[in-house]
Structure formats: structure tokens, C-alpha cells
CSV table of N, CA and C in Angstrom, one decimal:
chain,number,residue,atom,x,y,z
C,1,MET,N,0.9,-18.1,-23.6
C,1,MET,CA,0.3,-18.0,-22.0
C,1,MET,C,0.5,-19.6,-21.2
C,2,LYS,N,0.7,-19.4,-19.8
C,2,LYS,CA,0.9,-20.6,-19.2
C,2,LYS,C,-0.2,-21.3,-18.5
C,3,THR,N,-0.2,-22.5,-18.6
C,3,THR,CA,-1.2,-23.1,-17.6
C,3,THR,C,-0.9,-23.8,-16.4
C,4,ILE,N,-1.8,-23.5,-15.5
C,4,ILE,CA,-1.9,-23.9,-13.8
C,4,ILE,C,-2.9,-24.6,-13.9
C,5,SER,N,-2.6,-25.8,-13.1
C,5,SER,CA,-3.4,-26.8,-12.8
C,5,SER,C,-3.9,-26.8,-11.3
C,6,LEU,N,-5.1,-26.7,-10.7
C,6,LEU,CA,-5.1,-26.5,-9.2
C,6,LEU,C,-6.0,-27.7,-8.7
C,7,LYS,N,-5.9,-27.9,-7.7
C,7,LYS,CA,-7.1,-29.1,-7.2
C,7,LYS,C,-7.5,-28.0,-6.1
C,8,ILE,N,-9.3,-27.9,-5.8
C,8,ILE,CA,-9.9,-27.4,-4.5
C,8,ILE,C,-10.7,-28.2,-4.3
C,9,PRO,N,-11.2,-27.8,-3.0
C,9,PRO,CA,-12.5,-28.6,-2.4
C,9,PRO,C,-13.4,-29.0,-3.2
C,10,ASP,N,-14.3,-29.4,-3.0
C,10,ASP,CA,-15.6,-30.0,-3.5
C,10,ASP,C,-16.4,-28.7,-3.3
C,11,ASP,N,-16.8,-28.2,-2.1
C,11,ASP,CA,-17.6,-27.3,-1.7
C,11,ASP,C,-17.1,-26.0,-2.9
C,12,VAL,N,-16.0,-25.5,-2.6
C,12,VAL,CA,-15.5,-24.4,-3.4
C,12,VAL,C,-15.8,-24.6,-4.9
C,13,TYR,N,-15.6,-26.2,-5.6
C,13,TYR,CA,-16.0,-25.9,-7.1
C,13,TYR,C,-17.4,-26.0,-7.0
C,14,GLU,N,-18.4,-26.5,-6.4
C,14,GLU,CA,-19.7,-26.0,-6.8
C,14,GLU,C,-19.8,-24.4,-6.6
C,15,LYS,N,-19.3,-23.7,-5.5
C,15,LYS,CA,-19.5,-22.5,-5.8
C,15,LYS,C,-19.2,-21.7,-7.0
C,16,VAL,N,-18.1,-22.4,-7.4
C,16,VAL,CA,-17.2,-21.7,-8.6
C,16,VAL,C,-18.2,-21.8,-9.9
C,17,GLU,N,-18.6,-23.2,-9.8
C,17,GLU,CA,-19.7,-23.6,-10.9
C,17,GLU,C,-20.8,-22.8,-11.0
C,18,LYS,N,-21.6,-22.7,-9.7
C,18,LYS,CA,-22.9,-21.9,-9.6
C,18,LYS,C,-22.4,-20.6,-10.0
C,19,TYR,N,-21.6,-19.9,-9.6
C,19,TYR,CA,-21.4,-18.3,-10.2
C,19,TYR,C,-21.0,-18.3,-11.8
C,20,ARG,N,-20.1,-19.1,-12.1
C,20,ARG,CA,-19.5,-19.0,-13.4
C,20,ARG,C,-21.0,-19.3,-14.4
C,21,LYS,N,-21.7,-20.3,-14.0
C,21,LYS,CA,-22.6,-20.5,-15.2
C,21,LYS,C,-23.9,-19.4,-15.0
C,22,ALA,N,-23.7,-18.6,-14.0
C,22,ALA,CA,-24.7,-17.6,-13.7
C,22,ALA,C,-24.2,-16.4,-14.5
C,23,MET,N,-22.8,-16.2,-14.7
C,23,MET,CA,-22.3,-15.2,-15.4
C,23,MET,C,-21.8,-15.8,-17.0
C,24,ASP,N,-22.2,-16.9,-17.4
C,24,ASP,CA,-22.1,-17.5,-18.7
C,24,ASP,C,-20.8,-17.2,-18.9
C,25,LYS,N,-19.9,-17.8,-18.1
C,25,LYS,CA,-18.2,-17.7,-18.7
C,25,LYS,C,-18.0,-19.4,-18.2
C,26,ASN,N,-16.9,-19.4,-19.2
C,26,ASN,CA,-16.2,-20.9,-18.7
C,26,ASN,C,-15.4,-20.8,-17.8
C,27,ARG,N,-14.9,-21.9,-17.3
C,27,ARG,CA,-14.1,-22.4,-15.8
C,27,ARG,C,-13.1,-21.6,-15.9
C,28,SER,N,-12.3,-21.5,-16.8
C,28,SER,CA,-10.9,-20.9,-17.2
C,28,SER,C,-11.0,-19.4,-17.1
C,29,GLY,N,-12.1,-18.9,-17.8
C,29,GLY,CA,-12.3,-17.6,-17.8
C,29,GLY,C,-12.6,-16.8,-16.4
C,30,TYR,N,-13.4,-17.8,-15.7
C,30,TYR,CA,-14.0,-17.3,-14.5
C,30,TYR,C,-12.8,-17.3,-13.5
C,31,VAL,N,-11.9,-18.5,-13.4
C,31,VAL,CA,-10.9,-18.5,-12.6
C,31,VAL,C,-9.8,-17.5,-12.8
C,32,MET,N,-9.5,-17.3,-14.2
C,32,MET,CA,-8.3,-16.0,-14.3
C,32,MET,C,-8.9,-14.9,-14.1
C,33,GLU,N,-10.2,-14.4,-14.3
C,33,GLU,CA,-10.7,-13.3,-13.6
C,33,GLU,C,-10.4,-13.1,-12.4
C,34,ALA,N,-10.8,-14.2,-11.2
C,34,ALA,CA,-10.8,-14.2,-9.8
C,34,ALA,C,-9.0,-14.1,-9.5
C,35,VAL,N,-8.3,-14.6,-10.3
C,35,VAL,CA,-6.9,-14.7,-9.9
C,35,VAL,C,-6.3,-13.1,-10.2
C,36,MET,N,-7.0,-12.6,-11.5
C,36,MET,CA,-6.3,-11.3,-12.1
C,36,MET,C,-6.8,-10.3,-10.8
C,37,GLU,N,-8.1,-10.3,-10.3
C,37,GLU,CA,-8.6,-9.4,-9.3
C,37,GLU,C,-8.0,-9.6,-8.1
C,38,TYR,N,-7.7,-10.7,-7.6
C,38,TYR,CA,-6.8,-10.8,-6.4
C,38,TYR,C,-5.2,-10.1,-6.7
C,39,THR,N,-5.0,-10.4,-7.7
C,39,THR,CA,-3.6,-9.8,-8.0
C,39,THR,C,-3.6,-8.3,-7.9
C,40,ARG,N,-4.7,-7.8,-8.7
C,40,ARG,CA,-4.7,-6.4,-8.6
C,40,ARG,C,-4.7,-5.7,-7.2
C,41,LYS,N,-5.6,-6.7,-6.4
C,41,LYS,CA,-5.7,-6.0,-5.1
C,41,LYS,C,-4.4,-6.3,-4.0
C,42,LYS,N,-3.9,-7.3,-4.4
C,42,LYS,CA,-2.3,-7.2,-3.9
C,42,LYS,C,-1.5,-6.4,-4.2
C,43,GLU,N,-1.6,-6.0,-5.5
C,43,GLU,CA,-0.7,-4.6,-6.0
C,43,GLU,C,-1.1,-3.2,-5.3
C,44,ARG,N,-2.2,-3.2,-5.2
C,44,ARG,CA,-3.0,-2.1,-4.6
C,44,ARG,C,-2.6,-2.2,-2.7
C,45,GLU,N,-2.6,-3.1,-2.1
C,45,GLU,CA,-2.1,-2.9,-1.0
C,45,GLU,C,-0.5,-3.0,-0.9
C,46,GLU,N,0.2,-3.1,-1.8
C,46,GLU,CA,1.9,-2.9,-1.8
C,46,GLU,C,2.0,-1.4,-2.1
C,47,LEU,N,1.2,-1.0,-2.8
C,47,LEU,CA,1.3,0.4,-3.3
C,47,LEU,C,1.1,1.4,-2.0
C,48,LYS,N,-0.1,0.8,-1.5
C,48,LYS,CA,-0.6,1.6,-0.2
C,48,LYS,C,0.5,1.6,0.8
C,49,GLU,N,1.1,0.6,0.7
C,49,GLU,CA,2.1,0.3,2.0
C,49,GLU,C,3.6,1.0,1.7
C,50,GLN,N,3.7,1.0,0.5
C,50,GLN,CA,4.7,2.0,-0.1
C,50,GLN,C,4.6,3.6,0.1
C,51,LEU,N,3.5,3.9,-0.2
C,51,LEU,CA,2.9,5.2,-0.1
C,51,LEU,C,3.0,5.6,1.4
C,52,ALA,N,2.6,4.8,2.3
C,52,ALA,CA,2.4,5.1,3.8
C,52,ALA,C,4.2,5.0,4.3
C,53,LYS,N,5.0,4.3,3.8
C,53,LYS,CA,6.1,4.5,4.3
C,53,LYS,C,6.7,5.7,3.6
C,54,GLU,N,6.3,6.1,2.3
C,54,GLU,CA,7.3,7.5,1.9
C,54,GLU,C,6.6,8.7,2.6
C,55,ILE,N,5.4,8.5,2.9
C,55,ILE,CA,5.1,9.6,3.9
C,55,ILE,C,5.5,9.6,5.3
C,56,ASN,N,5.8,8.7,5.8
C,56,ASN,CA,6.5,8.6,7.0
C,56,ASN,C,7.8,8.9,6.8
C,57,GLU,N,8.4,8.6,6.0
C,57,GLU,CA,9.7,9.3,5.6
C,57,GLU,C,9.8,10.8,5.7
C,58,ASP,N,8.9,11.1,4.9
C,58,ASP,CA,8.7,12.4,4.7
C,58,ASP,C,8.5,13.2,5.9
C,59,ARG,N,7.5,12.8,6.5
C,59,ARG,CA,7.4,13.3,8.1
C,59,ARG,C,8.4,13.3,9.0
C,60,ASN,N,9.6,12.4,8.9
C,60,ASN,CA,10.6,12.2,9.5
C,60,ASN,C,11.7,13.2,9.1
C,61,LEU,N,11.9,13.5,7.9
C,61,LEU,CA,12.7,14.4,7.3
C,61,LEU,C,12.1,15.8,7.8
C,62,ASN,N,10.8,16.2,7.3
C,62,ASN,CA,10.3,17.4,7.7
C,62,ASN,C,10.5,17.8,9.5
C,63,ARG,N,10.6,16.7,10.5
C,63,ARG,CA,10.8,16.9,11.7
C,63,ARG,C,12.0,17.5,12.0
C,64,GLU,N,13.0,16.7,11.1
C,64,GLU,CA,14.7,17.0,11.2
C,64,GLU,C,14.9,18.3,10.9
C,65,ILE,N,14.2,18.6,9.8
C,65,ILE,CA,14.4,20.1,9.2
C,65,ILE,C,13.7,21.1,10.1
C,66,ILE,N,12.9,21.0,10.8
C,66,ILE,CA,12.1,21.8,11.9
C,66,ILE,C,13.2,21.9,12.6
C,67,ASP,N,13.3,20.8,13.6
C,67,ASP,CA,14.2,20.5,14.9
C,67,ASP,C,15.6,21.6,14.6
C,68,GLU,N,16.0,21.3,13.3
C,68,GLU,CA,17.5,21.9,12.8
C,68,GLU,C,17.0,23.6,12.6
C,69,TYR,N,16.0,23.9,12.0
C,69,TYR,CA,15.5,25.2,12.1
C,69,TYR,C,15.3,26.0,13.3
C,70,ASP,N,14.5,25.1,14.2
C,70,ASP,CA,14.5,25.7,15.5
C,70,ASP,C,15.7,25.8,16.2
C,71,HIS,N,16.5,24.7,16.0
C,71,HIS,CA,17.8,25.0,16.7
C,71,HIS,C,18.6,26.4,16.3
C,72,LEU,N,18.7,26.4,15.0
C,72,LEU,CA,19.5,27.4,14.6
C,72,LEU,C,19.0,28.8,14.8
C,73,SER,N,17.1,29.2,15.1
C,73,SER,CA,16.7,30.1,15.2
C,73,SER,C,17.0,30.4,16.9
C,74,ASN,N,17.0,29.5,17.6
C,74,ASN,CA,16.9,29.8,19.1
C,74,ASN,C,18.5,30.1,19.3
C,75,GLU,N,19.6,29.5,18.6
C,75,GLU,CA,21.0,29.9,18.7
C,75,GLU,C,21.2,31.4,18.4
C,76,GLY,N,20.4,31.9,17.2
C,76,GLY,CA,20.4,33.2,17.0
C,76,GLY,C,20.0,34.4,17.9
C,77,LEU,N,19.0,33.7,18.5
C,77,LEU,CA,18.4,34.7,19.4
C,77,LEU,C,19.1,34.6,20.8
C,78,GLU,N,19.9,33.7,20.9
C,78,GLU,CA,20.5,33.5,22.2
C,78,GLU,C,21.9,34.7,22.0
C,79,ASN,N,22.5,34.7,20.5
C,79,ASN,CA,23.3,35.8,20.2
C,79,ASN,C,22.7,36.9,20.5
C,80,LEU,N,21.6,37.3,19.9
C,80,LEU,CA,21.2,38.7,19.9
C,80,LEU,C,21.0,38.8,21.4
C,81,LYS,N,20.3,38.1,22.3
C,81,LYS,CA,20.0,38.4,23.7
C,81,LYS,C,21.5,38.8,24.3
C,82,ASP,N,22.6,38.0,24.1
C,82,ASP,CA,23.6,38.6,24.5
C,82,ASP,C,24.3,39.8,24.2
C,83,GLU,N,24.0,40.4,22.8
C,83,GLU,CA,24.3,41.8,22.2
C,83,GLU,C,23.8,42.8,23.2
C,84,TRP,N,22.2,42.5,23.5
C,84,TRP,CA,21.8,43.5,24.0
C,84,TRP,C,21.8,43.8,25.5
C,85,ASN,N,22.7,42.7,26.2
C,85,ASN,CA,22.5,42.7,27.7
C,85,ASN,C,23.8,43.6,27.7
């Protein structure tokens, strides 16, 4: 394990003390749990952003495929139209 030393404002310290005592946790355990929760939150946000990016890329690819299909379909119809005339 690694050690982290930090300084926090007095009012934040008082809140930490209040809640950690109510939860019957030691200071290190309380702060470690808070850091872990914050880290999980950031990881979820990162995954959400990545998923949104991939969905957007998929949508763009699907649009390109549909546009190409429409172009080919219309080209085929034009050739048939010419043959019927």
C-alpha cells in the first residue's frame, strides 16, 4: 500500500469526523472509501463517454453504408429506366 498525506480545510475535517464517527470507521478507512467511490464514479463517466463516442462512430458508419446503398440503388433504377424507354 502507498501512503497519501493531505491537508483539508477545518470545516471539511469536521464533517469527515462527524460522519466517520457515526459510521464507526477510522479516518483512513473513511477517506479511502471516499477516494475509491470517487474513482469508480470517474471510471463510469469515462466508460460512458467512450460508449457515446463508439455509438456516434457506429451511427456515422451506418449513415455512410445507407448513403452508398441509396446511391447504388438509384444508379440501378436509372439504368432500368433507360432500358424501358
